[in-house]
Short mmCIF file of C-alpha atoms and ligand atoms in Angstrom, two decimals:
data_model
loop_
_atom_site.label_atom_id
_atom_site.label_comp_id
_atom_site.label_asym_id
_atom_site.label_seq_id
_atom_site.Cartn_x
_atom_site.Cartn_y
_atom_site.Cartn_z
CA MET Q 1 88.89 99.65 111.33
CA ILE Q 2 90.31 100.61 107.93
CA MET Q 3 87.43 101.47 105.64
CA LEU Q 4 87.75 100.62 101.99
CA GLY Q 5 84.41 102.11 101.02
CA ASP Q 6 83.31 100.65 97.74
CA ARG Q 7 86.79 100.20 96.32
CA VAL Q 8 87.07 97.66 93.50
CA VAL Q 9 89.72 95.16 94.52
CA LEU Q 10 91.13 92.68 92.00
CA VAL Q 11 92.61 89.65 93.76
CA THR Q 12 94.73 87.02 92.02
CA GLY Q 13 95.29 83.75 93.84
CA ALA Q 14 91.89 84.36 95.45
CA THR Q 15 91.08 80.66 95.76
CA GLY Q 16 94.32 79.80 97.60
CA GLY Q 17 95.13 79.47 101.30
CA LEU Q 18 96.09 83.14 101.73
CA GLY Q 19 93.86 84.58 99.01
CA ARG Q 20 90.59 83.26 100.44
CA VAL Q 21 91.30 84.84 103.84
CA VAL Q 22 92.23 88.14 102.19
CA VAL Q 23 89.04 88.06 100.11
CA LYS Q 24 86.92 87.45 103.22
CA ARG Q 25 88.60 90.31 105.10
CA PHE Q 26 88.22 92.78 102.23
CA LEU Q 27 84.55 91.88 101.81
CA ALA Q 28 84.07 92.45 105.55
CA GLU Q 29 85.61 95.92 105.07
CA GLY Q 30 83.07 96.79 102.37
CA ALA Q 31 85.12 96.27 99.23
CA LYS Q 32 83.86 94.92 95.92
CA VAL Q 33 86.11 91.95 95.22
CA ALA Q 34 86.88 90.65 91.74
CA ALA Q 35 88.41 87.25 92.38
CA VAL Q 36 90.63 85.67 89.75
CA TYR Q 37 90.15 81.92 89.53
CA ARG Q 38 91.00 78.97 87.29
CA SER Q 39 88.59 76.26 88.35
CA GLU Q 40 84.83 76.62 88.81
CA ASP Q 41 84.95 74.22 91.77
CA LYS Q 42 87.47 76.40 93.60
CA LEU Q 43 85.44 79.53 92.89
CA LYS Q 44 82.42 77.78 94.38
CA ASP Q 45 84.48 76.82 97.45
CA LEU Q 46 85.55 80.45 97.80
CA LYS Q 47 81.96 81.67 97.54
CA ASP Q 48 80.92 79.15 100.23
CA TYR Q 49 83.88 80.16 102.43
CA VAL Q 50 82.90 83.85 102.39
CA GLY Q 51 79.22 83.06 102.92
CA GLY Q 52 77.94 83.89 99.44
CA SER Q 53 78.58 87.66 99.44
CA PRO Q 54 77.00 89.57 96.51
CA ALA Q 55 80.09 91.85 96.52
CA LEU Q 56 82.23 88.95 95.29
CA SER Q 57 82.48 88.17 91.59
CA GLY Q 58 84.74 85.71 89.79
CA PHE Q 59 86.89 86.27 86.70
CA LYS Q 60 88.66 83.38 85.03
CA ALA Q 61 92.27 83.85 83.95
CA ASP Q 62 95.72 82.36 83.69
CA VAL Q 63 97.80 85.10 85.29
CA THR Q 64 100.94 83.96 83.48
CA ASP Q 65 99.39 84.67 80.07
CA ALA Q 66 99.32 88.28 78.85
CA ARG Q 67 96.24 87.87 76.66
CA SER Q 68 94.30 86.09 79.37
CA VAL Q 69 95.22 88.81 81.88
CA ALA Q 70 94.24 91.59 79.46
CA SER Q 71 90.80 90.13 78.77
CA MET Q 72 90.25 89.43 82.48
CA VAL Q 73 91.03 93.05 83.42
CA GLU Q 74 88.82 94.24 80.57
CA ALA Q 75 85.96 92.12 81.93
CA VAL Q 76 86.46 93.47 85.47
CA VAL Q 77 86.42 97.07 84.21
CA LYS Q 78 83.32 96.34 82.12
CA GLU Q 79 81.50 95.01 85.20
CA HIS Q 80 82.83 97.34 87.92
CA GLY Q 81 83.99 100.42 85.99
CA ARG Q 82 87.56 100.37 87.32
CA VAL Q 83 90.22 98.60 89.37
CA ASP Q 84 91.23 100.61 92.47
CA VAL Q 85 93.35 97.96 94.14
CA LEU Q 86 95.31 95.05 92.68
CA LEU Q 87 96.45 92.27 94.98
CA ASN Q 88 99.01 90.01 93.31
CA ILE Q 89 98.64 86.93 95.50
CA ALA Q 90 98.82 84.15 92.89
CA GLY Q 91 102.03 82.19 93.12
CA GLY Q 92 103.53 78.89 94.00
CA TYR Q 93 106.56 76.98 95.12
CA THR Q 94 108.87 74.48 93.45
CA GLY Q 95 112.03 73.62 95.31
CA GLY Q 96 113.75 71.18 97.58
CA LYS Q 97 116.68 70.50 95.21
CA LEU Q 98 120.16 71.98 95.31
CA LEU Q 99 121.13 73.83 92.14
CA ASN Q 100 123.39 71.04 90.91
CA GLU Q 101 120.39 68.67 91.07
CA ALA Q 102 117.65 71.07 89.95
CA GLU Q 103 115.75 70.75 86.68
CA GLU Q 104 116.57 73.26 83.97
CA THR Q 105 112.89 74.31 83.88
CA ALA Q 106 112.64 75.20 87.59
CA LEU Q 107 113.75 78.81 87.19
CA ASP Q 108 111.46 79.50 84.23
CA GLN Q 109 108.52 77.97 86.09
CA MET Q 110 109.09 80.01 89.23
CA VAL Q 111 109.77 83.29 87.46
CA THR Q 112 106.73 82.83 85.21
CA LEU Q 113 104.38 81.99 88.06
CA ASN Q 114 105.67 84.35 90.74
CA THR Q 115 107.26 87.30 88.94
CA LYS Q 116 105.74 87.48 85.47
CA SER Q 117 102.20 87.09 86.87
CA ALA Q 118 102.61 90.19 89.07
CA TYR Q 119 104.30 92.04 86.19
CA LEU Q 120 101.47 91.25 83.75
CA CYS Q 121 98.63 92.01 86.15
CA SER Q 122 100.23 95.28 87.28
CA ARG Q 123 100.83 96.28 83.67
CA ALA Q 124 97.21 95.55 82.77
CA VAL Q 125 95.64 97.67 85.55
CA LEU Q 126 98.08 100.60 85.36
CA PRO Q 127 96.58 102.55 82.41
CA GLY Q 128 93.26 102.87 84.27
CA MET Q 129 94.96 103.77 87.55
CA ILE Q 130 97.12 106.43 85.86
CA GLU Q 131 94.09 107.85 84.03
CA ARG Q 132 92.14 108.16 87.30
CA ASN Q 133 95.28 109.09 89.29
CA TYR Q 134 94.50 106.52 91.96
CA GLY Q 135 95.66 103.02 92.70
CA ARG Q 136 97.05 100.56 95.20
CA ILE Q 137 99.12 97.55 94.13
CA VAL Q 138 100.15 95.01 96.75
CA SER Q 139 102.11 91.90 95.79
CA VAL Q 140 103.24 88.87 97.74
CA SER Q 141 106.96 88.16 97.86
CA ALA Q 142 108.44 85.81 100.50
CA LYS Q 143 110.87 85.69 103.40
CA ASN Q 144 112.97 83.36 101.23
CA ALA Q 145 113.80 86.36 99.04
CA THR Q 146 115.50 88.12 101.98
CA PRO Q 147 118.88 87.48 103.63
CA ARG Q 148 117.07 86.17 106.74
CA GLY Q 149 115.22 83.63 104.65
CA ARG Q 150 118.02 82.06 102.63
CA ARG Q 151 117.65 78.27 102.58
CA ALA Q 152 119.38 75.54 100.59
CA GLY Q 153 117.23 74.16 97.79
CA ASN Q 154 115.21 77.32 97.17
CA ILE Q 155 117.21 79.27 94.61
CA ALA Q 156 114.64 79.47 91.80
CA TYR Q 157 111.85 80.40 94.22
CA ALA Q 158 114.02 83.00 95.99
CA ILE Q 159 114.99 84.60 92.66
CA SER Q 160 111.35 84.74 91.55
CA LYS Q 161 110.23 86.36 94.81
CA GLY Q 162 113.23 88.69 94.74
CA GLY Q 163 111.88 89.78 91.36
CA VAL Q 164 108.62 90.77 93.08
CA ILE Q 165 110.58 93.08 95.38
CA THR Q 166 112.41 94.61 92.40
CA LEU Q 167 109.12 95.05 90.53
CA THR Q 168 107.64 96.74 93.60
CA GLU Q 169 110.51 99.20 94.05
CA ALA Q 170 110.89 100.03 90.35
CA LEU Q 171 107.18 100.46 89.67
CA ALA Q 172 106.72 102.59 92.78
CA GLU Q 173 109.35 104.90 91.34
CA GLU Q 174 107.67 104.96 87.90
CA VAL Q 175 104.31 106.03 89.35
CA SER Q 176 105.61 108.21 92.16
CA LYS Q 177 104.03 111.33 90.65
CA ASN Q 178 100.59 109.74 90.78
CA ASP Q 179 98.46 108.81 93.79
CA ILE Q 180 99.38 105.20 93.13
CA THR Q 181 101.30 103.15 95.66
CA VAL Q 182 103.10 99.88 95.03
CA ASN Q 183 104.18 97.68 97.93
CA CYS Q 184 104.74 94.04 98.77
CA VAL Q 185 104.64 91.77 101.79
CA MET Q 186 107.19 89.04 102.46
CA PRO Q 187 105.59 86.20 104.41
CA GLY Q 188 107.40 83.48 106.28
CA THR Q 189 105.69 80.08 106.21
CA ILE Q 190 101.95 80.72 106.23
CA ASP Q 191 99.68 78.72 108.49
CA THR Q 192 97.50 77.21 105.77
CA ALA Q 193 95.79 73.81 105.64
CA ASP Q 194 98.07 72.91 102.73
CA ASN Q 195 101.27 73.62 104.70
CA ARG Q 196 99.98 71.72 107.74
CA GLU Q 197 99.33 68.71 105.51
CA LYS Q 198 102.73 68.93 103.77
CA MET Q 199 104.75 69.57 106.96
CA PRO Q 200 103.04 67.59 109.74
CA GLU Q 201 106.13 67.68 111.98
CA ALA Q 202 106.75 71.44 111.73
CA ASP Q 203 106.54 73.88 114.66
CA THR Q 204 103.45 75.78 113.52
CA SER Q 205 103.74 78.29 116.38
CA LYS Q 206 106.40 80.07 114.29
CA TRP Q 207 104.17 80.37 111.23
CA VAL Q 208 102.31 83.52 110.30
CA SER Q 209 98.53 83.40 110.11
CA PRO Q 210 96.84 84.41 106.84
CA GLU Q 211 94.61 86.72 108.91
CA ASP Q 212 97.66 88.67 110.13
CA ILE Q 213 98.97 88.99 106.56
CA ALA Q 214 95.51 90.10 105.40
CA SER Q 215 95.62 92.94 107.96
CA VAL Q 216 98.91 94.23 106.54
CA ILE Q 217 97.66 93.90 102.95
CA LEU Q 218 94.51 95.78 103.97
CA PHE Q 219 96.54 98.64 105.41
CA LEU Q 220 98.67 98.83 102.23
CA SER Q 221 95.46 98.88 100.16
CA SER Q 222 93.85 101.69 102.09
CA ASP Q 223 94.15 105.47 102.10
CA ALA Q 224 95.85 105.19 105.51
CA SER Q 225 99.03 104.03 103.73
CA LYS Q 226 99.13 106.73 101.05
CA ALA Q 227 102.62 107.83 102.15
CA VAL Q 228 104.04 104.31 101.80
CA SER Q 229 105.28 103.16 98.40
CA GLY Q 230 108.10 100.89 97.25
CA ALA Q 231 108.12 99.09 100.61
CA SER Q 232 108.67 95.37 101.16
CA ILE Q 233 107.16 94.52 104.53
CA PRO Q 234 108.36 91.46 106.47
CA VAL Q 235 105.41 89.40 107.73
CA PHE Q 236 107.48 86.57 109.17
CA GLY Q 237 105.36 85.61 112.15
CA LYS Q 238 107.72 84.27 114.84
CA SER Q 239 110.20 82.74 112.39
N1 NAP B 1 102.30 79.25 101.69
C1 NAP B 1 103.38 79.82 102.20
O1 NAP B 1 103.93 79.37 103.22
C2 NAP B 1 103.96 81.05 101.55
C3 NAP B 1 105.07 81.68 102.10
C4 NAP B 1 105.56 82.84 101.50
C5 NAP B 1 104.94 83.35 100.36
N2 NAP B 1 103.87 82.69 99.85
C6 NAP B 1 103.23 83.26 98.67
O2 NAP B 1 101.93 83.66 99.05
C7 NAP B 1 101.04 83.54 97.94
C8 NAP B 1 99.83 82.70 98.34
O3 NAP B 1 100.29 81.45 98.80
P1 NAP B 1 99.26 80.29 99.17
O4 NAP B 1 99.87 79.46 100.22
O5 NAP B 1 97.90 80.86 99.38
O6 NAP B 1 99.25 79.46 97.80
P2 NAP B 1 98.13 78.49 97.22
O7 NAP B 1 97.20 78.04 98.28
O8 NAP B 1 98.87 77.45 96.42
O9 NAP B 1 97.33 79.43 96.23
C9 NAP B 1 97.90 79.87 95.03
C10 NAP B 1 96.83 80.61 94.25
O10 NAP B 1 97.38 81.04 93.01
C11 NAP B 1 96.52 80.60 91.95
N3 NAP B 1 97.28 80.37 90.73
C12 NAP B 1 98.40 79.60 90.58
N4 NAP B 1 98.79 79.62 89.30
C13 NAP B 1 97.92 80.40 88.63
C14 NAP B 1 97.80 80.81 87.27
N5 NAP B 1 98.67 80.41 86.33
N6 NAP B 1 96.75 81.61 86.93
C15 NAP B 1 95.86 82.01 87.86
N7 NAP B 1 95.94 81.68 89.17
C16 NAP B 1 96.95 80.88 89.54
C17 NAP B 1 95.93 79.31 92.48
O11 NAP B 1 94.82 78.95 91.72
P3 NAP B 1 94.28 77.42 91.77
O12 NAP B 1 93.51 77.38 93.06
O13 NAP B 1 93.45 77.28 90.58
O14 NAP B 1 95.49 76.54 91.79
C18 NAP B 1 95.63 79.72 93.90
O15 NAP B 1 94.47 80.50 93.96
C19 NAP B 1 101.87 82.94 96.80
O16 NAP B 1 102.35 83.99 95.99
C20 NAP B 1 103.01 82.28 97.54
O17 NAP B 1 104.17 82.14 96.73
C21 NAP B 1 103.36 81.57 100.40
#
């Protein structure tokens, strides 16, 4: 068991298919979880899903908006005193069209949601981490951003998740003198209820479970991984 003690863990995308499982796992490990949400209904679902833990608190924000992110982080620090761990899980997918058919806005949308969100949230927690000389940042990229995951119709998404890898490597370098690590995971298709509904014919045995991804994120958030920074870890399942 990897103990997190009473680490304060800020989780974006906490109400999503992967985020909710990560939140549950971190609570089970003793962390205080500050969950970023957009809709009250989804926060309530998350609270129900984890069994109403008092160590879970919700903070509303649009992670693509710098001002919203800044006031959210300020609110978390006001309530918990600090952010020890940031998990950049918020993200999304638009795709399915070849570049010659794709909308002009697709790239902006993907980069804003998947890359800028991680950039803004990391930027907002860093001053506190540098001041206390401690921090763990774990972001979620995707297999599609790697040579093994290249697929037709995914260019904007792949670029945006490639940006998460670049952010991870470059920021790890920037904070290498501090006890702050910056890593990301690159999931293949995740076995979520959403994906099962959208792809009813797919071979789900190849998908990666959110629980398995949560275990890797937990390791990267713990003191056990203090020697690992700038890494992009494949969590492809059997794909
Ligand atoms: N699903 C897959 O197969 C797969 C594969 C590889 C990588 N990934 C990546 O893994 C991560 C989690 O995926 P998932 O399947 O759990 O996705 P999901 O179920 O769609 O959850 C996405 C989460 O991000 C939040 N979010 C989206 N836009 C936001 C914004 N502007 N401000 C604040 N929060 C926002 C959503 O909030 P709401 O609930 O309010 O919408 C939700 O909590 C994403 O980064 C995704 O790109 C997923």
